[in-house]
PDB file of C-alpha atoms in Angstrom:
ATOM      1  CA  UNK A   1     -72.389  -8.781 -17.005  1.00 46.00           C
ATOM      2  CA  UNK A   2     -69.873  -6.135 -15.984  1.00 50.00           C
ATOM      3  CA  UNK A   3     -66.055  -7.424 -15.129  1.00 49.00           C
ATOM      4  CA  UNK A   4     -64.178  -4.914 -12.893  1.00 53.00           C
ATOM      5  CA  UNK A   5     -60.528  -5.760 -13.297  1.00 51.00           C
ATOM      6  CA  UNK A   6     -58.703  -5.156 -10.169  1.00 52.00           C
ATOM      7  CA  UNK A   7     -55.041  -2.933  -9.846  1.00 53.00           C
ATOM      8  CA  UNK A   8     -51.863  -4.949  -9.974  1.00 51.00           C
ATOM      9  CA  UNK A   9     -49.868  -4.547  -6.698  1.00 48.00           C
ATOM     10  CA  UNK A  10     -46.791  -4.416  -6.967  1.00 49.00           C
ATOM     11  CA  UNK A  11     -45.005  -6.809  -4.674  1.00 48.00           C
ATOM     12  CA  UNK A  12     -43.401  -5.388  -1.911  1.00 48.00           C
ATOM     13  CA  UNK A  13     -39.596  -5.482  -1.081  1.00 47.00           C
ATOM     14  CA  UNK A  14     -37.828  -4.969   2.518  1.00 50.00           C
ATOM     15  CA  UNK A  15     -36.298  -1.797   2.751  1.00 52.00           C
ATOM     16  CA  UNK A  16     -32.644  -3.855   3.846  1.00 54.00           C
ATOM     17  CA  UNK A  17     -33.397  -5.659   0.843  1.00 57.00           C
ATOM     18  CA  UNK A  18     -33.784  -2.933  -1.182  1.00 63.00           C
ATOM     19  CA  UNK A  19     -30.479  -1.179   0.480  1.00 62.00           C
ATOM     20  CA  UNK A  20     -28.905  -4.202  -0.491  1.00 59.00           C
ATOM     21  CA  UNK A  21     -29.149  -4.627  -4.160  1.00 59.00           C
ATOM     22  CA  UNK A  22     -28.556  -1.022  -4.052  1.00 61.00           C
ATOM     23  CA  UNK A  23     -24.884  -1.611  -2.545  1.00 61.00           C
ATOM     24  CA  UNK A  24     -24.301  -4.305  -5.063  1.00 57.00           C
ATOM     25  CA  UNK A  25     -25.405  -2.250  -7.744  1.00 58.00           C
ATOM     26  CA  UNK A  26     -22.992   0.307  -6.675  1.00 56.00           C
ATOM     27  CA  UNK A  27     -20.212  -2.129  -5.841  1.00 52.00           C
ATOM     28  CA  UNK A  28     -20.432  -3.488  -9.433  1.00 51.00           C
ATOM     29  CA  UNK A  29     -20.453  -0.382 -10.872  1.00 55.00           C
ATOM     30  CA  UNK A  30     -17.342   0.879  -9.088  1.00 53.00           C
ATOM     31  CA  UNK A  31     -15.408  -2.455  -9.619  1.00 52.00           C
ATOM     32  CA  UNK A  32     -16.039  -2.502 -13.197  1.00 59.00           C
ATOM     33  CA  UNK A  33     -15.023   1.484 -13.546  1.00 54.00           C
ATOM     34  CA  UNK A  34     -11.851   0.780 -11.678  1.00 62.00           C
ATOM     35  CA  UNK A  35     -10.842  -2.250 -13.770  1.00 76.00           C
ATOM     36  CA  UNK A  36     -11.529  -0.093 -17.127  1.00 81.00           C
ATOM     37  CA  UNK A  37      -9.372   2.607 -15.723  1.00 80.00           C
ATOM     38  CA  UNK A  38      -6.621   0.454 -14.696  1.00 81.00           C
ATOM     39  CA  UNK A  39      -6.431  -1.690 -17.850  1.00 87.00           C
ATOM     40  CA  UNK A  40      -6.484   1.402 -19.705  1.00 87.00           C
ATOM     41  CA  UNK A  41      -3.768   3.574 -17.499  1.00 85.00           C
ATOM     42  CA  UNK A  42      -1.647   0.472 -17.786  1.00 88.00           C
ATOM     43  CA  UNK A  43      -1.935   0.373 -21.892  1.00 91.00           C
ATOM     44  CA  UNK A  44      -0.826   3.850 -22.222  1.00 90.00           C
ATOM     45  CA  UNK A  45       1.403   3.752 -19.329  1.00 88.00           C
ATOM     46  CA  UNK A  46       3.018   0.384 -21.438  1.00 91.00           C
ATOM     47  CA  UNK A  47       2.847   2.185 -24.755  1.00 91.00           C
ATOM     48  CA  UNK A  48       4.810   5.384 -23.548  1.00 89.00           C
ATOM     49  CA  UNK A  49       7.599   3.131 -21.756  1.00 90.00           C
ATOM     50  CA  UNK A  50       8.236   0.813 -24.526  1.00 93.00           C
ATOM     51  CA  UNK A  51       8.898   4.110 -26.655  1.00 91.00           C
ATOM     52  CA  UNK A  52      10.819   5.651 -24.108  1.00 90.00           C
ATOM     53  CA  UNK A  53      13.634   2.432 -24.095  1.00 91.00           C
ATOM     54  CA  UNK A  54      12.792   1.437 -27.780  1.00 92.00           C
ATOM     55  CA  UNK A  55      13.057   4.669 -29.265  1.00 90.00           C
ATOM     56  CA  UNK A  56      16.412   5.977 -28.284  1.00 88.00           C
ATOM     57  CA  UNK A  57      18.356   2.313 -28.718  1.00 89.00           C
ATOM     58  CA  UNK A  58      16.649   1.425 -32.133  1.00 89.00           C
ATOM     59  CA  UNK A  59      15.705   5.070 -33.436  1.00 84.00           C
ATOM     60  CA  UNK A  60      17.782   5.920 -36.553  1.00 86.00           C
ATOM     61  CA  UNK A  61      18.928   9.689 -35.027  1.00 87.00           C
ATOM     62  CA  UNK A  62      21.014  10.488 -32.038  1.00 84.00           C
ATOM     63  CA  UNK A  63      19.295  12.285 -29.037  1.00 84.00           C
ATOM     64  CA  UNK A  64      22.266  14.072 -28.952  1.00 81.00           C
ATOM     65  CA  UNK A  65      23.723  14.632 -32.712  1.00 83.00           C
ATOM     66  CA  UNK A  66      23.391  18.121 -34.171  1.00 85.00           C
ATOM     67  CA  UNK A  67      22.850  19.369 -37.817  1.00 84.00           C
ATOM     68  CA  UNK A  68      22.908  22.692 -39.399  1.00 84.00           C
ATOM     69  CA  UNK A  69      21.254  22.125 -42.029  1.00 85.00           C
ATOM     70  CA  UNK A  70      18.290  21.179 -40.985  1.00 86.00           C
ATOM     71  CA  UNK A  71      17.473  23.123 -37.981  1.00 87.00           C
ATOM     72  CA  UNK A  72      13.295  24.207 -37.016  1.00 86.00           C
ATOM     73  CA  UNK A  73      12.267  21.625 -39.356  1.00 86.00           C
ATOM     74  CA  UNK A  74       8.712  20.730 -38.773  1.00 86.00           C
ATOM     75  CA  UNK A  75       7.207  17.416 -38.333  1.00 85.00           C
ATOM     76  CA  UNK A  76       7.735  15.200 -41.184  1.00 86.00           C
ATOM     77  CA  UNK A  77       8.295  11.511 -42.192  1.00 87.00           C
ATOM     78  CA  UNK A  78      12.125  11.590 -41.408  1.00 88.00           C
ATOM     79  CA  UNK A  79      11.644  13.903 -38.421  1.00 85.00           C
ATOM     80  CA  UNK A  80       8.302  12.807 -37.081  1.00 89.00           C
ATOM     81  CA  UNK A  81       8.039  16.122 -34.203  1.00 90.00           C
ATOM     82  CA  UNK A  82      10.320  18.195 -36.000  1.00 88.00           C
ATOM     83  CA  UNK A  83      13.752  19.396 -35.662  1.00 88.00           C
ATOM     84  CA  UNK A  84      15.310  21.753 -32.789  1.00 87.00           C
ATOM     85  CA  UNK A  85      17.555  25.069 -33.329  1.00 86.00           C
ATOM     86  CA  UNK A  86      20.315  23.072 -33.433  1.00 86.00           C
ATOM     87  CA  UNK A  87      18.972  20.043 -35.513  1.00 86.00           C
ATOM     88  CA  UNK A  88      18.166  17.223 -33.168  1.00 89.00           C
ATOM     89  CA  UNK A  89      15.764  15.001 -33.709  1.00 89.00           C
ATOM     90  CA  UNK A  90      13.043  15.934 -31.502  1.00 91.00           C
ATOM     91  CA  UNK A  91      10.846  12.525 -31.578  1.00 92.00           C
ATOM     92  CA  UNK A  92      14.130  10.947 -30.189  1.00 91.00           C
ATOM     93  CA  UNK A  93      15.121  13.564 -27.802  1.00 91.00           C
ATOM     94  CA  UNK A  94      11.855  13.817 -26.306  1.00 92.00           C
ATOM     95  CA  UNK A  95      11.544   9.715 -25.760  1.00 93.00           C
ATOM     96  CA  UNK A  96      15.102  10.068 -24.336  1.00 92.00           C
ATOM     97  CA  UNK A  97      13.959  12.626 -21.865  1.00 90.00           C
ATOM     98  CA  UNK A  98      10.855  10.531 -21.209  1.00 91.00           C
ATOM     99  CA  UNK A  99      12.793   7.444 -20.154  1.00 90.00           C
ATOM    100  CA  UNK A 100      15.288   9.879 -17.737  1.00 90.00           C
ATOM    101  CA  UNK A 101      12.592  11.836 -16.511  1.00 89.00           C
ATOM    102  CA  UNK A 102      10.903   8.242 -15.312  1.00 90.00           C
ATOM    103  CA  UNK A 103      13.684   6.860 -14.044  1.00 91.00           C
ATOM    104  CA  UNK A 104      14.389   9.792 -11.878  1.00 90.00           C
ATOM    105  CA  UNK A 105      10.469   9.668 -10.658  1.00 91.00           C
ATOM    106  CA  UNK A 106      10.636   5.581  -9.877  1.00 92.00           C
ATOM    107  CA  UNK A 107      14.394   5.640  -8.412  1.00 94.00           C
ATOM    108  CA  UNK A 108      13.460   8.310  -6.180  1.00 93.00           C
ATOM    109  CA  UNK A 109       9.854   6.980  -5.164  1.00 93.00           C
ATOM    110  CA  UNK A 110      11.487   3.716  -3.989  1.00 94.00           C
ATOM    111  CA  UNK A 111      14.122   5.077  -2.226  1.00 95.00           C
ATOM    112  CA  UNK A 112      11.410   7.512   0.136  1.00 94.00           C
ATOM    113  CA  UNK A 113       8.554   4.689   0.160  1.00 94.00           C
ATOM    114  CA  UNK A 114      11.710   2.361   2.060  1.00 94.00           C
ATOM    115  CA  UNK A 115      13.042   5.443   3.803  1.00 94.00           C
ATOM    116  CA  UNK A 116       9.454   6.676   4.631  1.00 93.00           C
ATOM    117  CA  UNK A 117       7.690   3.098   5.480  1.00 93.00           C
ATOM    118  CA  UNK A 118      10.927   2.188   7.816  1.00 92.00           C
ATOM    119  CA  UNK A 119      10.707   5.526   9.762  1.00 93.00           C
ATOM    120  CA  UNK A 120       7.218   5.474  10.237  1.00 92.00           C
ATOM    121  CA  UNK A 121       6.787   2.326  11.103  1.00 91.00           C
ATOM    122  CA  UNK A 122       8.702   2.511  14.089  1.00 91.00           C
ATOM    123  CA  UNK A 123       7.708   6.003  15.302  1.00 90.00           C
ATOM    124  CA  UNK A 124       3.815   4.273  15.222  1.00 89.00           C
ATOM    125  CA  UNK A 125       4.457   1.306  16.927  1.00 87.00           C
ATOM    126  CA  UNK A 126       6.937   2.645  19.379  1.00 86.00           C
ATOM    127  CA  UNK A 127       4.758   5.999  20.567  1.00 80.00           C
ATOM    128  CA  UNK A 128       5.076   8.181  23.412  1.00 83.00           C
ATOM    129  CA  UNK A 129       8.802  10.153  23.726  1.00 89.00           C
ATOM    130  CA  UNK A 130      10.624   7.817  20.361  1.00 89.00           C
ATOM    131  CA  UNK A 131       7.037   9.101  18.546  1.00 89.00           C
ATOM    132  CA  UNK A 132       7.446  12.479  19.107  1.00 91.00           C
ATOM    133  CA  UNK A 133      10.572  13.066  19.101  1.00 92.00           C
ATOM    134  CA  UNK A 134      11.458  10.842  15.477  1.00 91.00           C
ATOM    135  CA  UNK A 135       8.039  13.315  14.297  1.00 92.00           C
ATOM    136  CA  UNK A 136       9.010  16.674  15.283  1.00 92.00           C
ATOM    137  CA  UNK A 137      12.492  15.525  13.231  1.00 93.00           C
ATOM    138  CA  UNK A 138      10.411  15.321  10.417  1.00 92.00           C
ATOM    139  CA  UNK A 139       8.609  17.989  11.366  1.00 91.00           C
ATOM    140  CA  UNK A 140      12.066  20.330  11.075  1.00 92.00           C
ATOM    141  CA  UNK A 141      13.259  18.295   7.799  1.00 91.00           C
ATOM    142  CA  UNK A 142       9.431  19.065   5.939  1.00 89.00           C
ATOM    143  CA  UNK A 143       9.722  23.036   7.399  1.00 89.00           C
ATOM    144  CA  UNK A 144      11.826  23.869   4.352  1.00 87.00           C
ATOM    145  CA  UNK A 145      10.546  23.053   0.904  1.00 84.00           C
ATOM    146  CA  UNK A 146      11.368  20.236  -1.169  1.00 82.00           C
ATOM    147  CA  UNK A 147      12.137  22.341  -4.048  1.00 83.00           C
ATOM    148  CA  UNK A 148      14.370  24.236  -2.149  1.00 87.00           C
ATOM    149  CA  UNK A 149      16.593  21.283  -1.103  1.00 88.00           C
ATOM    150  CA  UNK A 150      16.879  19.907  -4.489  1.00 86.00           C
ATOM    151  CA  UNK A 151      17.727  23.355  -5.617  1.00 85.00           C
ATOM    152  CA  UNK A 152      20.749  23.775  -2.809  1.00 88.00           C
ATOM    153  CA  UNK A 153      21.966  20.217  -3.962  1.00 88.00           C
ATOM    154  CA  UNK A 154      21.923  20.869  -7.391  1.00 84.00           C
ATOM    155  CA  UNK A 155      23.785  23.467  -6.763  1.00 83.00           C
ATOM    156  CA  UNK A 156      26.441  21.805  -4.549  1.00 85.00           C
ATOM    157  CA  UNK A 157      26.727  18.807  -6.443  1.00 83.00           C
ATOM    158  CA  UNK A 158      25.823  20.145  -9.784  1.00 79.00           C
ATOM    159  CA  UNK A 159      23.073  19.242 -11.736  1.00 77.00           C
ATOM    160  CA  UNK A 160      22.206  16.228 -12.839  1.00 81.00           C
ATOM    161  CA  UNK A 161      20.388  12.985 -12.297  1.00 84.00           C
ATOM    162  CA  UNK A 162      21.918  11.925  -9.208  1.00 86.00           C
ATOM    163  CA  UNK A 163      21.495  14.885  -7.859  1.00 87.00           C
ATOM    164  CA  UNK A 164      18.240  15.736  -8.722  1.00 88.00           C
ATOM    165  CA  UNK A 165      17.286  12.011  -7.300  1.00 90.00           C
ATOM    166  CA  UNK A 166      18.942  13.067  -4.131  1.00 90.00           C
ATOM    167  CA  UNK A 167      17.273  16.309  -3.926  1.00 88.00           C
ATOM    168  CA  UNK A 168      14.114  14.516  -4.402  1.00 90.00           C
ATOM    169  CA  UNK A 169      14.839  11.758  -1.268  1.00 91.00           C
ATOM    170  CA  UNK A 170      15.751  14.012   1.636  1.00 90.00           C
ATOM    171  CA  UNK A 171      12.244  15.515   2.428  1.00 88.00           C
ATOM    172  CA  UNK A 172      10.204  12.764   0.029  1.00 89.00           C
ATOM    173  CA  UNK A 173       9.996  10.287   2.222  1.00 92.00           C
ATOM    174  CA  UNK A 174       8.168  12.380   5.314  1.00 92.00           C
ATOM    175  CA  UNK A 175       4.255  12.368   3.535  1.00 91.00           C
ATOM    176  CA  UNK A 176       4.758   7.884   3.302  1.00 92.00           C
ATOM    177  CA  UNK A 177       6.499   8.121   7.234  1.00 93.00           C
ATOM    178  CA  UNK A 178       3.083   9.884   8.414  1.00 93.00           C
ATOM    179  CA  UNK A 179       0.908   7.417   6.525  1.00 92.00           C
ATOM    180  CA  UNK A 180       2.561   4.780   7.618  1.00 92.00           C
ATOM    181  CA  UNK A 181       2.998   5.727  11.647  1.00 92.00           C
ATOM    182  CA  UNK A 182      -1.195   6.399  11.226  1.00 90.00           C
ATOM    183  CA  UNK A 183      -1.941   2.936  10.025  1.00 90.00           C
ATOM    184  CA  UNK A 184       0.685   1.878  12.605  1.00 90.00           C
ATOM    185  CA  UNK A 185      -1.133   3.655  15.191  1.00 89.00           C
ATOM    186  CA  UNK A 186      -4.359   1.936  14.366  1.00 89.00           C
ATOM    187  CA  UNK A 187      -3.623  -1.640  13.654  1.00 88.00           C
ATOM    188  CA  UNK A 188      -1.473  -1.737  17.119  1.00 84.00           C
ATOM    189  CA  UNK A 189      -4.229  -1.463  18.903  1.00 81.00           C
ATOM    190  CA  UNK A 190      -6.174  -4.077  16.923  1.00 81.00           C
ATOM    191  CA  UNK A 191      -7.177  -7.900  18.928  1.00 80.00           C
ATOM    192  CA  UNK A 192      -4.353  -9.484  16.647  1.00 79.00           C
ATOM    193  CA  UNK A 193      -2.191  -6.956  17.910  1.00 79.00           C
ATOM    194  CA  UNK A 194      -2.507  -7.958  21.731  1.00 80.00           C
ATOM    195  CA  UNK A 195      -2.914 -11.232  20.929  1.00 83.00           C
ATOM    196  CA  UNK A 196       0.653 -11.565  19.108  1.00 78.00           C
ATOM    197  CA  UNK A 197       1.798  -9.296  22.228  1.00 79.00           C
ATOM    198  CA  UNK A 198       0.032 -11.878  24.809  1.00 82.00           C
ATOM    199  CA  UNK A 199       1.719 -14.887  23.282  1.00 82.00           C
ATOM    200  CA  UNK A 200       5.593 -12.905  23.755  1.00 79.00           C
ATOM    201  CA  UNK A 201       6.073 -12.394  19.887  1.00 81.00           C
ATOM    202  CA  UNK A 202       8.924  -9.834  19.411  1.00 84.00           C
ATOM    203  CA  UNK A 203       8.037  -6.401  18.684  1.00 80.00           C
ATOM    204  CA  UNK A 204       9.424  -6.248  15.388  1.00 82.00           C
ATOM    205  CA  UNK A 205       8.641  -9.555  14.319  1.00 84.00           C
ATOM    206  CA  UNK A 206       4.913  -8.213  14.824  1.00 83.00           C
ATOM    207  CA  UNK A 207       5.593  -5.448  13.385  1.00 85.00           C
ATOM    208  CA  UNK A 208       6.867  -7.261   9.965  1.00 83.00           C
ATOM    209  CA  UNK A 209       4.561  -9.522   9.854  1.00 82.00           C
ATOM    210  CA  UNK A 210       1.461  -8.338  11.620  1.00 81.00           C
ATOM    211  CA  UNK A 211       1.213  -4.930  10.792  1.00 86.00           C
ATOM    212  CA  UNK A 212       2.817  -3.616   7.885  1.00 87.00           C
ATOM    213  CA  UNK A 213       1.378  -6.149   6.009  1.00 86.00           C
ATOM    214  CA  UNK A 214      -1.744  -4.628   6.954  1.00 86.00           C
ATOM    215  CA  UNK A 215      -1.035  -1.544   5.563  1.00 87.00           C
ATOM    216  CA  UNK A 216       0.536  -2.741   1.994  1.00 86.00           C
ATOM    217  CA  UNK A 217      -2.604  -0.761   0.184  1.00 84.00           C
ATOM    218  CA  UNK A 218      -2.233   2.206   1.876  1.00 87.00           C
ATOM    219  CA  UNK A 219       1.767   2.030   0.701  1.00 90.00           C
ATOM    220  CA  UNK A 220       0.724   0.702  -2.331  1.00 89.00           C
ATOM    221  CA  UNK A 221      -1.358   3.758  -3.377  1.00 88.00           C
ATOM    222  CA  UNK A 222       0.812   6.343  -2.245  1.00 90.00           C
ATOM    223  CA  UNK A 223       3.670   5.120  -3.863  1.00 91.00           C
ATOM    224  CA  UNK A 224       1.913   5.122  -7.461  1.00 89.00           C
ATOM    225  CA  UNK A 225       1.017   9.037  -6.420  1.00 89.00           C
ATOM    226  CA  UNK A 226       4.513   9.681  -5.729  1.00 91.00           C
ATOM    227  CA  UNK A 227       5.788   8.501  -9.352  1.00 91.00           C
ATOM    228  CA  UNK A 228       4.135  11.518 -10.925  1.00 90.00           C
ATOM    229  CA  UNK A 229       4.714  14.068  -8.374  1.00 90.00           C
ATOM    230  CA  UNK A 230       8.513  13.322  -8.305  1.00 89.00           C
ATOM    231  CA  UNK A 231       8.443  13.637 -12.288  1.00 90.00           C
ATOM    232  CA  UNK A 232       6.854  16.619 -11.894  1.00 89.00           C
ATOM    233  CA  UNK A 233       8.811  18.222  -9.472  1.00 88.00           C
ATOM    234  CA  UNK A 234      11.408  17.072 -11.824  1.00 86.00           C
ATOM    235  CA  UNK A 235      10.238  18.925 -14.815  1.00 86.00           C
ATOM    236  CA  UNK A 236       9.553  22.154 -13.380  1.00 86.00           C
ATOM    237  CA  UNK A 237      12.547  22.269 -11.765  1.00 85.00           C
ATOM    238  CA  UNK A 238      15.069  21.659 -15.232  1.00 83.00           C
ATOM    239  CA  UNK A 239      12.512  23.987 -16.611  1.00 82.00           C
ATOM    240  CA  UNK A 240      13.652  26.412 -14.341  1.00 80.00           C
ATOM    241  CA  UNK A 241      17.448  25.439 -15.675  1.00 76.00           C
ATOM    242  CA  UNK A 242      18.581  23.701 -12.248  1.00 78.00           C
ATOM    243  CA  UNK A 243      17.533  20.465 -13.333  1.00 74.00           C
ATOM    244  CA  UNK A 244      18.780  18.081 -15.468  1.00 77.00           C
ATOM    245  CA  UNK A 245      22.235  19.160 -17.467  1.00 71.00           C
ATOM    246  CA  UNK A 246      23.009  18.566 -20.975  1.00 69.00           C
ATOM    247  CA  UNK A 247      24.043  16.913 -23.033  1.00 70.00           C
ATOM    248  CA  UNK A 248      21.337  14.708 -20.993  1.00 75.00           C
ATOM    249  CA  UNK A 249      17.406  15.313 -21.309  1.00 81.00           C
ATOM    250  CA  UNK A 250      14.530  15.956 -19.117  1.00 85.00           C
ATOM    251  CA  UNK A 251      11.199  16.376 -20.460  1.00 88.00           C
ATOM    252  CA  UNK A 252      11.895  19.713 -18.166  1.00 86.00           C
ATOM    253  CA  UNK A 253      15.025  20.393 -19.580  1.00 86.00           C
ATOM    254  CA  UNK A 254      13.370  20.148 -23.677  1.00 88.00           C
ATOM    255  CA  UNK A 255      10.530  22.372 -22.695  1.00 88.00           C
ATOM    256  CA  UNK A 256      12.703  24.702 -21.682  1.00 86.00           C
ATOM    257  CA  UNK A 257      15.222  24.671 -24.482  1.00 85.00           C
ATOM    258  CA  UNK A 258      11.863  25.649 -26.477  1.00 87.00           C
ATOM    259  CA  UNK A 259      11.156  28.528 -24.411  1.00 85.00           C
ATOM    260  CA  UNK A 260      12.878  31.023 -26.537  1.00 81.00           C
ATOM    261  CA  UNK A 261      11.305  29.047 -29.601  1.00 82.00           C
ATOM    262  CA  UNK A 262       7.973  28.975 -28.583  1.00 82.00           C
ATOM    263  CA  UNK A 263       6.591  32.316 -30.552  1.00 84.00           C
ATOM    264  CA  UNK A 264       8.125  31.017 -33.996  1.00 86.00           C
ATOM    265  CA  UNK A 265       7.948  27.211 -33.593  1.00 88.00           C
ATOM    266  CA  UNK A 266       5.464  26.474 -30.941  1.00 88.00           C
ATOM    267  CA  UNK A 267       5.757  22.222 -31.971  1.00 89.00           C
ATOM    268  CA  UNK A 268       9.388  22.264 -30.137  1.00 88.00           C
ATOM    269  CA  UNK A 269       7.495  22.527 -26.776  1.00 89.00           C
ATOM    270  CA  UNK A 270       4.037  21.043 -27.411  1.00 91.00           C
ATOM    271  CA  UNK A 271       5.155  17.653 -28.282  1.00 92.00           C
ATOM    272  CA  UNK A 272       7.104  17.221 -24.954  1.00 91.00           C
ATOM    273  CA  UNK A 273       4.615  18.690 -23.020  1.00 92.00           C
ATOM    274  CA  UNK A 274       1.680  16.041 -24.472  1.00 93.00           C
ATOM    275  CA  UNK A 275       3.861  13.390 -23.647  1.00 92.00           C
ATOM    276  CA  UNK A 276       4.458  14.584 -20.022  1.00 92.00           C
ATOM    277  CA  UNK A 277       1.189  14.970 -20.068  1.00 92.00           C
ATOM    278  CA  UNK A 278       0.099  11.464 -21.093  1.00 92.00           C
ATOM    279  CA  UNK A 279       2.290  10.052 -18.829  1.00 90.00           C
ATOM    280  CA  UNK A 280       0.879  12.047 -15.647  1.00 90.00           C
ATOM    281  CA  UNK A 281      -2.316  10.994 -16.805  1.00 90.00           C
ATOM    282  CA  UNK A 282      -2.092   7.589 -17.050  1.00 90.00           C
ATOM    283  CA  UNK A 283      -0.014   7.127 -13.712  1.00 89.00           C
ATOM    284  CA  UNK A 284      -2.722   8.977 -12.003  1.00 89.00           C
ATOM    285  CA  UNK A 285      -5.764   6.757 -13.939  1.00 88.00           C
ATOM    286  CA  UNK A 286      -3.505   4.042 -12.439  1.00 87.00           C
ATOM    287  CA  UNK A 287      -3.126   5.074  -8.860  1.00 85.00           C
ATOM    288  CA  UNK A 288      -7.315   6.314  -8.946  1.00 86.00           C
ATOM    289  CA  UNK A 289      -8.101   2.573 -10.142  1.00 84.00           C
ATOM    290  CA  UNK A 290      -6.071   0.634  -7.350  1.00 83.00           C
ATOM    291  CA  UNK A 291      -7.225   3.116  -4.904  1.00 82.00           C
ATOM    292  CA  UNK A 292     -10.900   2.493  -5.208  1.00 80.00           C
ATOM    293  CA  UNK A 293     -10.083  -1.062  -5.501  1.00 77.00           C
ATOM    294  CA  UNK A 294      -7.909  -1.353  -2.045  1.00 74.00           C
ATOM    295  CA  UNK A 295     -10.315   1.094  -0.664  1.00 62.00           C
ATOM    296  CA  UNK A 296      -7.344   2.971   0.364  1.00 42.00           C
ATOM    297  CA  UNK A 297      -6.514   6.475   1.241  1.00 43.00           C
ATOM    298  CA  UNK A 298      -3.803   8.064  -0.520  1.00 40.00           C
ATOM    299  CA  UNK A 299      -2.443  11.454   0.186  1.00 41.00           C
ATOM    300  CA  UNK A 300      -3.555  11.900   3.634  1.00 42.00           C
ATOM    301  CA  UNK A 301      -2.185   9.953   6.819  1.00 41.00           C
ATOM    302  CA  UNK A 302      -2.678  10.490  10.330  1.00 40.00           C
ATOM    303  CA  UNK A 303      -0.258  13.163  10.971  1.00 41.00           C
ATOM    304  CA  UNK A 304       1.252  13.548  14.388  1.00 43.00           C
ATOM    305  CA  UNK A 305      -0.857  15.644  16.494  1.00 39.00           C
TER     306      UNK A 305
END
């Protein structure tokens, strides 16, 4: 007696059920990716800023104190990144210039995120003639280079970190005004929007608490990005020599004191440039992770058009 065995069929799935798990899949994925990248941004990001404070307050050497005798040393157990031509600790003077070069990037970034989030919220919610004319004055502010005006103020004022801060805030704050005014822009013309209008709720009073809390991912994101660029901007700048001044310390200012080094004792300016490095890194990992988590857009806003 002959058996014929018969094909399995596979059991068949909706293609909207299929899109589905697909999504989840996918959603899952991207969650858990974001949270890995955040936890681990935020353990490096810890690590580096508990150095930057502990080190110069605890450390046994002066950021500062110079010794003849033991100038170009290279990394050892009493000097753990080596000594510079004039005999300064390095490890300490490089954590020292860590902690100023963050300051100057966070000071800075709050003062254009309220400058910026202020200015644009108004200009979006207000539109027509206060819109265009409050953009085409940032228009003529963001015409000349930021560099430029820190450069000019430096100058003026002479360098240092209050001046390089203030450098930083007088064209910093036009990128947040134009994300801002676009999320402005949208969410104004939103049902909740006419609703609170309907009902005679103040404008700003709608604006406070309608809007911008609306938008706090957007500022959110963009205000993590603008930690590392102002740090940046920072650093390139003292390495040009119109940054920071001594006797204080940039991570700029220590790579370029080990310009002139860098042939004969290349260590002088690798070890500050890692740990600029590290700490770009692990703001951006940061600012990547709480992007994809808002769902937010950072870096480009609905410029005025």
């Amino acid at each position: 007696m002959r058996i014929e065995h018969k094909p399995a069929v596979p059991e068949k799935t909706g293609k909207g059920g299929d899109a589905m798990l697909r999504r989840i899949r996918q959603h899952w994925k991207n969650y858990i990716g974001s949270s890995r990248m955040a936890i681990t941004g935020c353990i490096i990001l810890g690590i580096w800023i508990i150095l930057a404070i502990a080190v110069p307050l605890f450390g046994p050497w002066s950021f500062s104190e110079q010794n003849a005798a033991i100038r170009n040393q290279t990394s050892s157990l009493m000097h753990w990144f080596g000594t510079d031509r004039f005999g300064r600790d390095l490890f300490t003077r490089v954590w020292y210039g860590a902690g100023i070069s963050l300051a100057v990037g966070i000071i800075s970034t709050v003062i254009n995120s309220i400058i910026g989030i202020l200015y644009g919220a108004v200009s979006g919610y207000a539109g027509k003639r206060a819109d265009i004319a409050l953009m085409r004055i940032a228009d003529i502010i963001s015409a000349i280079p930021s560099m430029l005006y820190v450069i000019l103020i430096t100058l003026v004022m002479g360098a240092g970190v209050g001046s390089m801060i203030l450098g930083l805030c007088v064209a910093g704050w036009i990128s947040m005004a134009r994300i801002v005014r676009g999320e402005i822009i949208k969410l104004k013309e939103t049902e909740y929007a006419y609703a609170a209008r309907m009902e005679g709720i103040k404008p700003l009073r709608i604006l406070l608490r309608h809007l911008l809390p609306n938008t706090a991912g957007t500022i959110v994101v963009n205000m993590i990005f603008l930690v590392p660029q102002a740090i940046f901007t920072e650093a390139f700048l003292s390495f040009l020599g119109v940054g920071i001044a001594a006797p204080a310390a940039s991570l700029g200012t220590i790579i370029q004191e080990a310009r002139s080094q860098m042939m004969l004792y290349p260590y002088q300016m690798i070890y500050p440039l890692l740990v600029l490095c590290i700490m770009l890194l692990a703001l951006n990992m940061v600012g990547n992770a709480v992007e994809q988590r808002l769902g937010s857009h950072s870096g480009k806003g609905t410029g005025d058009k």
